[in-house]
GROMACS .gro file of C-alpha atoms in nm:
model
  230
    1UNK     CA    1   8.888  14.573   8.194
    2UNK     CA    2   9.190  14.357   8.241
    3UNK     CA    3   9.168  14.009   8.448
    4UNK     CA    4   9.474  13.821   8.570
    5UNK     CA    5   9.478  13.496   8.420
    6UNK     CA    6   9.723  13.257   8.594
    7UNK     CA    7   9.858  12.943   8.442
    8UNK     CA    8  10.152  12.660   8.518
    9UNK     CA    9  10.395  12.611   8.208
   10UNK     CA   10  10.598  12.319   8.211
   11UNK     CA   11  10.914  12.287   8.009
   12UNK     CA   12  10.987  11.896   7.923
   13UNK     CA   13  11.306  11.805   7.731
   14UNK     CA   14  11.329  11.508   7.513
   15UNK     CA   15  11.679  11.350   7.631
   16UNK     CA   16  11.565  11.028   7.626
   17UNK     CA   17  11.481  10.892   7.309
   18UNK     CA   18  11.310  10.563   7.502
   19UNK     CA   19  11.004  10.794   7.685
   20UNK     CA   20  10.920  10.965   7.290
   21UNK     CA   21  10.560  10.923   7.190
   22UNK     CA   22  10.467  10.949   6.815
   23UNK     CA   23  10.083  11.075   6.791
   24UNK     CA   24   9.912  11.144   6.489
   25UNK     CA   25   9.954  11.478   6.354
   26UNK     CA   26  10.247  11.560   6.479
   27UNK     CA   27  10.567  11.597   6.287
   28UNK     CA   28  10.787  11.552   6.568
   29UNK     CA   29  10.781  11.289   6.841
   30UNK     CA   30  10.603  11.417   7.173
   31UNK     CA   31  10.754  11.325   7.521
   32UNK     CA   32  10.562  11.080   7.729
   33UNK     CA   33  10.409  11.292   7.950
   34UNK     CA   34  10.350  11.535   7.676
   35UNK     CA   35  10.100  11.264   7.479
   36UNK     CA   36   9.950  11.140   7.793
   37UNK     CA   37   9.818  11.512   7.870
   38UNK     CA   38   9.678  11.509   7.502
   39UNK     CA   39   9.529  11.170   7.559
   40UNK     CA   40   9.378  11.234   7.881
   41UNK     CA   41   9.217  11.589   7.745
   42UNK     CA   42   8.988  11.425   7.434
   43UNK     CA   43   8.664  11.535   7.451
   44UNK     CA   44   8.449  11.502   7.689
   45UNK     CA   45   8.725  11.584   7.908
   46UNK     CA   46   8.714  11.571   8.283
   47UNK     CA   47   8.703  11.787   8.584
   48UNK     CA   48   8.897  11.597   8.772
   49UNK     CA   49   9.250  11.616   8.527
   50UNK     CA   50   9.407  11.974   8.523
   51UNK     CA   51   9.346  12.119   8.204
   52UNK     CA   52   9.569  12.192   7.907
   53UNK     CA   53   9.537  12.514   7.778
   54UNK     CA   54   9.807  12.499   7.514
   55UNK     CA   55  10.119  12.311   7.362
   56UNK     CA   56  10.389  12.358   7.164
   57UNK     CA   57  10.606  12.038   7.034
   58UNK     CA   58  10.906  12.126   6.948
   59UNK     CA   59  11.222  11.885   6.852
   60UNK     CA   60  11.430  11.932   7.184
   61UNK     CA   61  11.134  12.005   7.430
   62UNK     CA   62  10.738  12.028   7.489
   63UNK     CA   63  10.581  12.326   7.658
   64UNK     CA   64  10.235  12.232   7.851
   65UNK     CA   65  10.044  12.527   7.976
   66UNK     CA   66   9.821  12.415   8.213
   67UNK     CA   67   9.547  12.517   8.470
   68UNK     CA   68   9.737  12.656   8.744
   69UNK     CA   69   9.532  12.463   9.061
   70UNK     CA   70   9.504  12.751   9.355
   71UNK     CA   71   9.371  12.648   9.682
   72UNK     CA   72   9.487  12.280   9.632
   73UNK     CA   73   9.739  12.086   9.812
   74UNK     CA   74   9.847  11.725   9.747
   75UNK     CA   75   9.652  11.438   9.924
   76UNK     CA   76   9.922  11.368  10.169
   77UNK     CA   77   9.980  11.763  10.311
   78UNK     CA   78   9.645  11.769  10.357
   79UNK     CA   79   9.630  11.469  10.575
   80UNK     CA   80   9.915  11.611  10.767
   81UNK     CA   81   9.727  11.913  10.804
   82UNK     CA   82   9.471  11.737  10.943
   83UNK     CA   83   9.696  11.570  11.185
   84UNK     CA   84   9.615  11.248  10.994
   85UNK     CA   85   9.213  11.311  11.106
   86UNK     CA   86   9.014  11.208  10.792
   87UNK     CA   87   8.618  11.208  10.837
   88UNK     CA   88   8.375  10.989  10.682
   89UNK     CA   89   8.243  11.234  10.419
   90UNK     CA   90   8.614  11.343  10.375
   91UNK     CA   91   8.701  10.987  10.247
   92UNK     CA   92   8.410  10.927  10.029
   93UNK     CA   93   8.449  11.247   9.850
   94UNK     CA   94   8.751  11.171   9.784
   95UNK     CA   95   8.798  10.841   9.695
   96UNK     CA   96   8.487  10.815   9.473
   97UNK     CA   97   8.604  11.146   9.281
   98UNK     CA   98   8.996  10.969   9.236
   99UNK     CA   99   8.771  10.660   9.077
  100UNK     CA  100   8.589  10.898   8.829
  101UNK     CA  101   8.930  11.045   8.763
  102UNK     CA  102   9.136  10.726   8.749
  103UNK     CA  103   8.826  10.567   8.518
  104UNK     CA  104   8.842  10.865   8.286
  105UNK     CA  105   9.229  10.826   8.245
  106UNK     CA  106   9.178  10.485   8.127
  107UNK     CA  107   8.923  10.494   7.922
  108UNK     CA  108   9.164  10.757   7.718
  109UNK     CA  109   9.475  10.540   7.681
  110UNK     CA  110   9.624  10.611   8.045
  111UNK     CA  111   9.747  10.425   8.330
  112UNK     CA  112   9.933  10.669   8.605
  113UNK     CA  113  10.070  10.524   8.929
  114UNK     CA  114   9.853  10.665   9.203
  115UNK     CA  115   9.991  10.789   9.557
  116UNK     CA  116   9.922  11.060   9.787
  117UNK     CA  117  10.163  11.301   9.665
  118UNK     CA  118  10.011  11.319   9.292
  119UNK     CA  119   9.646  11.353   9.423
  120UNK     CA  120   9.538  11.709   9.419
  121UNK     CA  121   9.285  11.843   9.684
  122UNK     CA  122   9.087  12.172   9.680
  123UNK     CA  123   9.148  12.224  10.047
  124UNK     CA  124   8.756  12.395  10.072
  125UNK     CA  125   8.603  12.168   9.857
  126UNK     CA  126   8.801  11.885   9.856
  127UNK     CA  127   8.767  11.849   9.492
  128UNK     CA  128   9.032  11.635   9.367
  129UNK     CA  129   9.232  11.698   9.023
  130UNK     CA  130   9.515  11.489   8.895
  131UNK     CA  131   9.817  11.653   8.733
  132UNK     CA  132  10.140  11.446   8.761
  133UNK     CA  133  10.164  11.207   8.429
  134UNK     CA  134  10.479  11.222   8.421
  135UNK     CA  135  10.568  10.826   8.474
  136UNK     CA  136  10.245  10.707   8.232
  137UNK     CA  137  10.155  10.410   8.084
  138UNK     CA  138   9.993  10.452   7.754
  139UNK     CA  139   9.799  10.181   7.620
  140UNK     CA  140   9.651  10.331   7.275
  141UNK     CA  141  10.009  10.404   7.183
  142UNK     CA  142  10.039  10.030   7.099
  143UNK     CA  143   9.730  10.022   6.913
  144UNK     CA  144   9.958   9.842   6.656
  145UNK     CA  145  10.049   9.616   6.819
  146UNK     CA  146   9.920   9.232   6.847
  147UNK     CA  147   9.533   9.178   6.986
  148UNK     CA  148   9.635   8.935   7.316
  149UNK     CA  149   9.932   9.172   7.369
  150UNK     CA  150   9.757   9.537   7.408
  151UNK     CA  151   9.470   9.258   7.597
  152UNK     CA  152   9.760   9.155   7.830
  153UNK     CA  153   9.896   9.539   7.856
  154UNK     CA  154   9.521   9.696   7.943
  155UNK     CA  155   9.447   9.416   8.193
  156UNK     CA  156   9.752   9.507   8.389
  157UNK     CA  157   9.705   9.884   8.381
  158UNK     CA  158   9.308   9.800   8.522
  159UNK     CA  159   9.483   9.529   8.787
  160UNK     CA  160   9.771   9.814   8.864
  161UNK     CA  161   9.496  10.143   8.895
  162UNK     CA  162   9.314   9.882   9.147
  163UNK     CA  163   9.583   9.791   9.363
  164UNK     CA  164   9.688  10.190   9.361
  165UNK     CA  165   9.351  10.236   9.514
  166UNK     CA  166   9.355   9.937   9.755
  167UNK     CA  167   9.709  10.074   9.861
  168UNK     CA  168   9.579  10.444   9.927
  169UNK     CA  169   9.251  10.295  10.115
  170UNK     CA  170   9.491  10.110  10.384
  171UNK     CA  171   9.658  10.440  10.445
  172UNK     CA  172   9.348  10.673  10.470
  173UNK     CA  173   9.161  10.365  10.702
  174UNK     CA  174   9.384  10.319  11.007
  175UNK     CA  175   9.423  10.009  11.125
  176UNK     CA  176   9.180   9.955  11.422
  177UNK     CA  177   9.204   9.580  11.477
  178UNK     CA  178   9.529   9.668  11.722
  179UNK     CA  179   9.299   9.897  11.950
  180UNK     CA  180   9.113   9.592  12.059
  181UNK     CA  181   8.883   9.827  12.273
  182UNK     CA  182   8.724   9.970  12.016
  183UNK     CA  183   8.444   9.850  11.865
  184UNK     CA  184   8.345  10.094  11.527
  185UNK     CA  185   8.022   9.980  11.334
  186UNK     CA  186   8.133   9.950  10.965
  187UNK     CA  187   7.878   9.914  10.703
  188UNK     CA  188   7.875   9.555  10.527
  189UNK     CA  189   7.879   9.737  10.216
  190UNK     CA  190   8.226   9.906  10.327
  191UNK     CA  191   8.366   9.555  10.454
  192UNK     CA  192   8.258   9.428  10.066
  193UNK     CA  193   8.436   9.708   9.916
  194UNK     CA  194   8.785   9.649  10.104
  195UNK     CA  195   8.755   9.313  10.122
  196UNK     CA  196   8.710   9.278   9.748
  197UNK     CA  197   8.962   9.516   9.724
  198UNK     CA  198   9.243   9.269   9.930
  199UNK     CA  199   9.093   8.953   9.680
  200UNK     CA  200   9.384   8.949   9.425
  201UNK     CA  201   9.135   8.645   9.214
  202UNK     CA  202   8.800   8.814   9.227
  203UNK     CA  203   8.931   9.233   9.249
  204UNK     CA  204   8.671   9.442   9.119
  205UNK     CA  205   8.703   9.719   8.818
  206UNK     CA  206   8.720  10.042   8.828
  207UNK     CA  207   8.329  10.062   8.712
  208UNK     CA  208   8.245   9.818   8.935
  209UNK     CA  209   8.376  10.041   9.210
  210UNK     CA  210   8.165  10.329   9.099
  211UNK     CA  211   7.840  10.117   9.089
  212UNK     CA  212   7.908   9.980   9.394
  213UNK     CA  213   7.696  10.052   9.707
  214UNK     CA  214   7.939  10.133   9.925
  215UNK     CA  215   7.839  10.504   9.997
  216UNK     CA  216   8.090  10.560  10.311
  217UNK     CA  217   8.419  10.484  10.426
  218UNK     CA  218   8.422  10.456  10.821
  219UNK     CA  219   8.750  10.635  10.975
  220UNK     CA  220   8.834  10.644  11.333
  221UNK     CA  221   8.964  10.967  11.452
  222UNK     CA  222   9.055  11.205  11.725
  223UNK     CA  223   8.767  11.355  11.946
  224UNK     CA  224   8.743  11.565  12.241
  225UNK     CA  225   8.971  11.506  12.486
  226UNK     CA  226   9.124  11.257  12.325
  227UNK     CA  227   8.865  11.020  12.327
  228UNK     CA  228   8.830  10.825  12.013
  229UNK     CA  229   8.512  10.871  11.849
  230UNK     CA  230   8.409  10.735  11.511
   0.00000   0.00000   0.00000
């Protein structure tokens, strides 16, 4: 019995010496996408980052072969499919599973700029998988470095995976306060969550996100003929 077992390889080169990555156990400097894959991959790993199968570091290029993700489209096709319709449940799966993911990236070493075109979504399930590190922070590749320095360097990369999400948030929520005759009931806990989200002195974490009790994320949209509905 033979099954067809379909992957994505990706062929890196290493011409510029600035984005190598030297990781432990490995003879020859890795490119930076190449280490944040590793990074992001330690066990337990998560559902939401496409998986590495394999890798091979060699000194002019890395090869990454990866799960190949069928049936998904990137965040902001899908919208467009959608003719820029989102749902409630749409959001919140969403959203909260980009948290999980974005959580699980730093708690490995990894900060990667967030926008729709690097979001993944299973257009059935709308699961969500991130696969795009190739512009990466890595945090735990200045372990060496001074205490109040990697400090400094981990607050921003919290502060910048924030704002990514406060950014995406204003362009899945359209703004309603110009279609002054509408009146959409938003849940206090949603009005917390973004306004928290705007507060620059007092923005929440990424955990705090998760644990927060903000279970939906009101959208207006499109109903029938052409009446907005929410």
């Amino acid at each position: 019995m033979f099954f067809i077992f379909q992957v994505f390889i990706q062929f890196i080169k290493k011409n510029r010496p600035e984005k190598l990555v030297e990781l432990p156990g490995y003879s020859n400097p890795l490119s930076q996408e190449a280490a944040a894959m590793l990074m992001v991959q330690k066990p337990p790993t998560s559902k939401h980052v496409v998986q590495l199968y394999d890798h091979f570091v060699m000194e002019d290029q890395d090869i990454l072969i990866m799960e190949y993700p069928r049936s998904y489209i990137n965040l902001f096709d899908y919208v467009q499919r959608n003719r820029g319709n989102l749902t409630e449940t749409e959001v919140k799966l969403i959203i909260r599973q980009l948290i999980v993911a974005l959580h699980h990236c730093m708690s490995r070493g990894v900060y990667r700029p967030t926008h729709m075109k690097n979001i993944l979504v299973h257009t059935n399930t709308l699961q969500v998988k991130l696969m795009d590190f190739g512009d990466t922070l890595l945090v735990e590749e200045r372990r060496d470095d001074e205490p109040l320095l990697i400090s400094a360097i981990r607050k921003y990369a919290e502060w910048a995976t924030t704002e990514d999400l406060r950014i995406l948030l204003d362009l899945l929520v359209p703004r309603i306060s110009s279609w002054f005759w509408i009146r959409p009931r938003v849940s206090k806990e949603c009005l917390d969550l973004l306004e928290r989200l705007h507060d620059v002195k007092s923005r929440m974490t990424l955990q705090a996100m998760l644990a927060h009790d903000c279970s939906a994320v009101w959208v207006i949209r499109l109903g029938p003929r052409g009446r907005f509905t929410l």
